[in-house]
Amino acid sequence: MPQNYVPIFIFIAIILILLPLTLLAAKLVRPENPSKTKLMPYECGIDPVSDSRGRYTVRYYIIAILFVVFDVETIFLFPWAVKFKALGLFGFVEILIFLAILIAGYVWVWKKGALEWV
Amino acid sequence: MPEETKPPSQSSPPGEVKPATEKPAATPATPAAKPAAPAKPAAPAPTPWDSPMIAKLKRSYGSGIEPLTYLGQHYMIVDRSLIPEILQVLRNEEQFDYCVDITAVHYPQREKQFDVIWVLYSFPRNERIRVKTLTKDGESLPSSIPLWAAANWLEREVYDMFGIKFDGHPDLKRILLPEGWKGYPLRKDYGILQQDNEWVQINLGIESGQ
Amino acid sequence: MHDLIQYVQSYLDPNVKVTPGAAGNMFWAFVYIMLVFLGLSVAVIAMNWLERKILAHMQVRLGPMRVGPHGLLQPIADALKLLLKEDLIPAGADSFVFWFAPFIVVLAAFCVFVVVPFGPQHAITDMNIGILFMLGVSSLSVLGVVMAGWASNSHYPLIGALRSSAQMVSYEIAMGLAVISAILMTSLNATGTGTLSMIGIVEAQKAQGEWFIFKFFPLGLIAFFIFAVAMVAETNRAPFDLAEAESELTAGFHTEYSGFRWSLFFLGEYTAMIAVSSIAVTLWLGGWLRPFPNLLNSPTWDTLFSYVPGATFLFLAAICFYNVARMPKHPYFRIQTMGLGAFGAALALIGLILFIPVVSVRVQDIFWFTAKVAGFQYLYIWYRGTFPRYRFDQLMHLGWKVLLPLGLGVLILTAGVGLLQIKS
Amino acid sequence: MPDPTSLSPLDLDTPDKTFLDANELIINMGPQHPATHGVLRVILRLDGEKVLGLECVIGYLHRGVEKIGENRTYAMFNPYVDRMDYVAAVSNGLGYCEAVEKLLAIEAPPRAQHVRVILTELNRLTSHQLWLGTHALDIGAITPLFYTFRDREEILKIFEKYCGARLTTHAFRIGGLQYETYSGFEREVKNFLAFFRPKIDEYEELLTTNRIWLERTRGIGKISAEDCIALGVTGPVLRASGVKWDLRKAQPYANYKNFDFEIPIGENGDTYDRYIVRMAEMRQSVRIIEQAVDALPEGPIMAKVPKVIKPPVGEVYHSIEAPKGELGYFIVSDGSTQPYRVRVRPPSFVNLQALDTMCRGQLVADVIAVIGTLDIVLGEVDR
């Protein structure tokens, strides 16, 4: 029933019209009086020491990669969950094998210390 | 950050403080030399202090130290040249393991203008003493950071306020006043309303801070 | 036109079950979109006021008292203030990304409501992948947060953004696992197939006669608990509000935002709170079902429960009137007293309308759903008043080393128990 | 003892590369930051969120208190000391008055001593309450702040009734007290103690066994007793590291030797122990106040002090146990009406030095916790 998806687009369209409209309305009434100091990035009242868009520590990216791995595998579980009763024991064993692989990877990641923060 | 402040003015001799542009409202308490003791007959005066520790120190350093007691508080006036050794001995042998304070007093009339004072405390002995030495303007003292890590900021403050340098201090720069400030405020020739107007004008963009 | 009238008529007839969002039912979709916008705006304003009041009373103070009776108009005054406030884009910022980031946050939070069923016939649309859509859309907001932090070109927002991205992403997995165990429960009915449709999930709970939180006790409860923790982390609320930890990062990812643009983040945050609570209510707490659907299912009980919405509003009105009576009898307070009286009268009127059987049959589903979501909102406020803030590594530890294994375990156990039930 | 070379400055102009070419991040925390308890600027050098080192920049609140002291008479300088540690103004005043009294070789009469102890201990309670509220707020628990402020209010009311001021009280004079206690003073103090005892339990109930609180404070900002002594750290921070040292016992001043109380100590020297120690100190303060009120003697409240205070030539160092640690006054007299030199040894200033040692290798969030647990007041750090 693809018709059921249509309201999503109406919804998004309405938001995308309404929000800029309100912003525009705000623009009409609000003061606009920028100065150099006001436009400085906030660094507790001190001029920033260094540019903040440098390379950042790798740990956050490790988390991102782990997320991709685990989340994709989670998605594979959804069809099984929906058809759980129909698939019965066969599906259960099958998914256990699948999860075993996942858990093995998880244990390996844990042992490697990728889940330790510092 | 360093960019916004002027380079430190350590090149100019500490004695040449820029005269105050404003008239000092209250003239600093002029110390008439080391003023004579008040006329009261019963005025307490420091008395010599004796203890086993002092006896030991006296044996090794002789007349270089002058131990005194005043109002029940012990202190010793130590010759400038003996300071490194005495502090070392007090810290390592006599168990004065806690450096309470380092400070200075300025006597502009004297030839040796500064009293530098270490207030020391010993946890094992529960005893507090002061070590005092006289030093000339421009002379530096050894840093006691290797003995007490606490000396770090305390020495910086003495430097900031009096301009007394400490050799071997890893980071001797101003601590309470901004970097690049001229003059040492706790010297007696620095008026109470005096300030580094030049610094204020350059860094704050105002005529005067007063 | 004829069709339209027919749809309206068919909808008003309680005996005809028209699935919302079914082909040609665009009219009702549109009506519900408008209702959702209106409802959410009111809910966010109410949340704002309630959060301040409830927190204030937890902290032995009064909270807003000046604007309107008991500060009722404070959120509106604040909204006006934000509208009239200067809105700056920092000099080094990437202005398009900076401009666009709050939209994504708001969009992600709002879009969840496309599939939220407020009742069997009260929903914008019903999709066969409803829950997947919800999970997907709600996690989009992390994009907005990262964009906001990166575009600001400032240290604190950057750290805030990176923190919140890692955090939201980490709890996503535990959340997904908890959801899967609920989906698994839906398949344990007579037809033998589960569903991802939000309406279908509630219908399954109705058919099985128990809310999933109580199913396979305590497995359902644990899954719900995992979801409940993860959803607080997902919405960046205390005690997981590290992305905007004001004592560390001043304001986190939205430090550089001001004025109306900032208020969009605020709107997004509160909407997201309501959104994830709606998911939790739908999955575990029986959605629109009234309490004890299986135990007390005689018509008498049905009638009695249908009076609860009206009674609740009358009770709220009574509180208002009580406070009117307590107001100081001084000319200074006259307008405030009258305002509070009018508010109470409005509530009483709504309550009385809700006693009309035709209305109450239609509306009680929405009432129960809203009441459950409101319970979650209270929990959110309560957490904020009680808990200190987690540190980042502890948060990661909790997400990856506690909730993830717990989620996997619960999933496997639920499957096992479910299998035993099928066999027997 | 901390390695002296580790005290060298951070090279702030050239961020290093760390693991996988990531940049070190140099961040200013303060002076305008919600959790630095005033205008403290901490320059953090971060690898991700891990603190590689930090440097404190202070002096934003420098008012030259010591210079002012040289230009005021002894009595005129008395109110100025209240403005240093403004949350424990009474303690500052006690230290200053006692130092000058020592220089004059006089002693305040017993009744004045008792009232001084009562007010000073009440002030210790307010200081610790403020610490608890803000410390908990820094760690994210917003509610204790309001509870502690609610109860602190009761103490401030007593101060206000006694001397007309709530925060910078100027409660004591050189030689004793200016004001006799108001009628009902004892009763009100006792009522307060009865009111306050269960409140300490209430604070503890909120935090002591709270899991998140434990995780956020246990093992955080550890400092050993040796490091504490080397760095000159005093007060509850030192005691939490296991050193049973309190000037009220070690070198009793006022008439603390007449009161029965204990020195609570910790074991690990972490943030949690400091929390526990301060909580226990509050209970001990309540004990001291109770004894002092019960044994409040009758008699004069002012010693024989000359109209014009002119101490003989000489110098004296006197220190007391302020809520934050050892507060010392070094006063040099040249026989005139104005001190020749007043040196204040502020506990916060020296304690703050330990921040770097305590924070290295921990996370940004812990820096906040440690600043909170050091309990600094910038008015005192900068003077």
Coordinates of C-alpha atoms in Angstrom, one line a residue, chain D residues 97-318:
Chain D
C97 CA 41.8 39.8 64.4
E98 CA 43.8 37.0 66.1
A99 CA 46.9 37.9 64.2
V100 CA 46.7 41.5 65.2
E101 CA 45.8 40.5 68.8
K102 CA 48.9 38.4 68.9
L103 CA 51.0 41.3 67.6
L104 CA 49.4 43.5 70.4
A105 CA 50.0 40.6 72.9
I106 CA 46.4 40.7 74.1
E107 CA 43.7 38.1 74.2
A108 CA 40.0 38.3 73.6
P109 CA 37.9 37.6 76.7
P110 CA 36.3 34.1 77.0
R111 CA 32.8 35.2 76.1
A112 CA 34.1 36.8 72.9
Q113 CA 36.1 33.7 72.1
H114 CA 33.0 31.5 72.5
V115 CA 30.9 33.7 70.2
R116 CA 33.8 33.7 67.7
V117 CA 33.9 30.0 67.7
I118 CA 30.1 29.7 67.2
L119 CA 30.0 32.2 64.3
T120 CA 33.1 30.7 62.7
E121 CA 31.8 27.2 62.8
L122 CA 28.4 28.4 61.5
N123 CA 30.4 30.0 58.7
R124 CA 32.2 26.8 58.1
L125 CA 28.8 25.2 57.6
T126 CA 27.7 27.8 55.1
S127 CA 31.0 27.4 53.2
H128 CA 30.6 23.7 53.1
Q129 CA 27.0 24.0 52.0
L130 CA 27.9 26.2 49.2
W131 CA 30.6 23.8 48.2
L132 CA 28.2 20.9 48.3
G133 CA 25.6 22.7 46.2
T134 CA 27.9 23.9 43.5
H135 CA 30.0 20.7 43.4
A136 CA 26.9 18.6 42.9
L137 CA 25.7 21.0 40.3
D138 CA 28.9 20.7 38.4
I139 CA 28.5 16.9 38.4
G140 CA 25.0 17.4 37.1
A141 CA 22.8 17.0 40.2
I142 CA 20.9 20.2 40.2
T143 CA 18.7 19.6 43.2
P144 CA 21.2 19.6 46.2
L145 CA 22.1 23.2 45.4
F146 CA 18.6 24.4 46.3
Y147 CA 18.5 22.3 49.4
T148 CA 21.8 23.6 50.7
F149 CA 20.8 27.2 49.9
R150 CA 17.6 26.8 51.7
D151 CA 19.4 25.7 54.9
R152 CA 22.3 28.2 54.4
E153 CA 19.7 30.9 54.5
E154 CA 19.0 30.1 58.2
I155 CA 22.6 30.6 59.1
L156 CA 22.7 33.9 57.2
K157 CA 19.7 35.0 59.1
I158 CA 21.6 34.5 62.3
F159 CA 24.5 36.5 60.9
E160 CA 22.2 39.2 59.8
K161 CA 20.6 39.5 63.2
Y162 CA 24.0 39.5 64.9
C163 CA 25.9 42.0 62.9
G164 CA 23.6 43.3 60.2
A165 CA 25.3 41.7 57.3
R166 CA 24.9 38.3 55.7
L167 CA 27.9 37.6 53.5
T168 CA 30.7 40.0 54.3
T169 CA 30.0 40.2 57.9
H170 CA 32.8 42.1 59.6
A171 CA 31.7 40.3 62.7
F172 CA 34.8 40.6 64.9
R173 CA 36.9 43.5 66.1
I174 CA 40.5 43.5 67.1
G175 CA 40.3 42.5 70.8
G176 CA 37.0 40.9 70.8
L177 CA 33.5 41.7 69.6
Q178 CA 31.8 45.0 68.9
Y179 CA 28.3 43.7 69.5
E180 CA 26.9 41.7 72.4
T181 CA 24.8 38.8 71.1
Y182 CA 21.2 39.7 70.5
S183 CA 18.5 38.3 72.9
G184 CA 17.6 34.8 71.9
F185 CA 20.9 34.2 70.1
E186 CA 21.5 30.9 71.9
R187 CA 18.0 29.7 71.4
E188 CA 18.1 30.5 67.7
V189 CA 21.5 28.8 67.2
K190 CA 20.2 25.7 69.0
N191 CA 17.0 25.7 67.0
F192 CA 19.1 25.9 63.9
L193 CA 21.2 22.9 65.0
A194 CA 18.1 20.9 65.6
F195 CA 16.8 21.9 62.2
F196 CA 20.1 21.3 60.5
R197 CA 21.1 17.8 61.7
P198 CA 18.5 15.9 59.7
K199 CA 19.3 18.1 56.7
I200 CA 22.8 16.7 56.5
D201 CA 21.2 13.2 56.3
E202 CA 19.0 14.6 53.6
Y203 CA 22.0 15.7 51.5
E204 CA 23.7 12.4 52.1
E205 CA 20.5 10.5 51.1
L206 CA 20.6 12.3 47.8
L207 CA 24.2 11.7 47.0
T208 CA 26.2 9.3 49.2
T209 CA 24.9 6.1 47.8
N210 CA 23.8 7.4 44.4
R211 CA 25.4 5.1 41.8
I212 CA 26.2 7.9 39.3
W213 CA 27.6 10.0 42.1
L214 CA 29.8 7.2 43.2
E215 CA 31.0 6.6 39.6
R216 CA 31.6 10.2 39.0
T217 CA 33.6 10.8 42.3
R218 CA 35.4 7.5 43.2
G219 CA 38.9 7.4 42.0
I220 CA 38.6 10.9 40.4
G221 CA 41.2 13.5 41.1
K222 CA 43.3 11.3 43.4
I223 CA 46.1 12.9 45.3
S224 CA 48.3 11.1 47.7
A225 CA 49.3 12.5 51.1
E226 CA 52.9 13.0 50.0
D227 CA 51.8 15.0 47.0
C228 CA 49.4 17.0 49.2
I229 CA 52.2 17.9 51.6
A230 CA 54.6 18.7 48.9
L231 CA 52.2 20.9 47.1
G232 CA 51.2 22.6 50.4
V233 CA 47.6 21.5 50.0
T234 CA 45.7 21.8 53.3
G235 CA 42.2 21.6 54.6
P236 CA 39.7 18.9 53.7
V237 CA 41.7 17.9 50.6
L238 CA 44.7 17.0 52.8
R239 CA 42.5 15.2 55.3
A240 CA 40.8 13.2 52.6
S241 CA 44.2 11.9 51.7
G242 CA 44.6 10.4 55.1
V243 CA 46.6 13.1 57.0
K244 CA 45.0 13.8 60.3
W245 CA 45.9 17.4 60.5
D246 CA 43.7 20.2 61.5
L247 CA 45.0 23.5 62.9
R248 CA 42.2 23.6 65.4
K249 CA 43.8 20.5 67.0
A250 CA 47.5 20.8 65.9
Q251 CA 48.0 24.4 67.0
P252 CA 44.7 25.4 68.7
Y253 CA 43.7 29.0 68.4
A254 CA 40.7 30.8 69.8
N255 CA 39.5 28.4 72.4
Y256 CA 39.1 25.3 70.3
K257 CA 41.1 23.3 72.8
N258 CA 38.1 23.4 75.1
F259 CA 35.9 21.6 72.7
D260 CA 35.5 18.0 72.0
F261 CA 35.5 17.1 68.3
E262 CA 37.1 14.8 65.9
I263 CA 39.0 15.2 62.7
P264 CA 37.4 13.2 60.0
I265 CA 39.9 11.7 57.5
G266 CA 39.6 9.8 54.2
E267 CA 41.7 7.0 52.8
N268 CA 42.1 7.3 49.1
G269 CA 42.3 11.1 48.6
D270 CA 39.8 11.0 45.8
T271 CA 36.8 13.2 45.2
Y272 CA 34.4 10.9 47.0
D273 CA 36.6 10.9 50.1
R274 CA 36.7 14.7 50.1
Y275 CA 33.0 14.7 49.9
I276 CA 32.7 12.3 52.8
V277 CA 35.2 14.3 54.8
R278 CA 33.4 17.6 54.3
M279 CA 30.1 16.0 55.2
A280 CA 31.6 14.6 58.4
E281 CA 33.1 18.0 59.1
M282 CA 29.7 19.6 59.0
R283 CA 28.6 17.1 61.7
Q284 CA 31.7 18.0 63.8
S285 CA 31.0 21.7 63.4
V286 CA 27.5 21.1 64.7
R287 CA 29.0 19.4 67.7
I288 CA 31.4 22.3 68.3
I289 CA 28.7 24.9 68.1
E290 CA 26.5 22.9 70.4
Q291 CA 29.2 22.7 73.1
A292 CA 30.0 26.4 72.6
V293 CA 26.4 27.5 73.0
D294 CA 25.9 25.4 76.0
A295 CA 29.0 26.7 77.7
L296 CA 28.7 30.3 76.7
P297 CA 30.2 32.3 79.6
E298 CA 29.1 35.7 80.8
G299 CA 31.5 38.5 80.9
P300 CA 33.0 41.3 78.8
I301 CA 33.3 40.9 75.1
M302 CA 36.1 43.3 74.5
A303 CA 39.7 43.2 75.8
K304 CA 41.5 46.3 76.8
V305 CA 42.5 47.6 73.4
P306 CA 44.0 51.1 72.9
K307 CA 41.9 53.5 70.9
V308 CA 44.6 53.8 68.4
I309 CA 46.0 50.5 67.6
K310 CA 49.8 50.8 67.4
P311 CA 51.5 47.4 67.7
P312 CA 55.2 47.4 68.7
V313 CA 57.7 46.8 65.9
G314 CA 57.8 43.2 65.0
E315 CA 56.3 40.6 62.8
V316 CA 53.9 37.7 63.4
Y317 CA 52.5 34.8 61.4
H318 CA 49.2 33.5 62.6

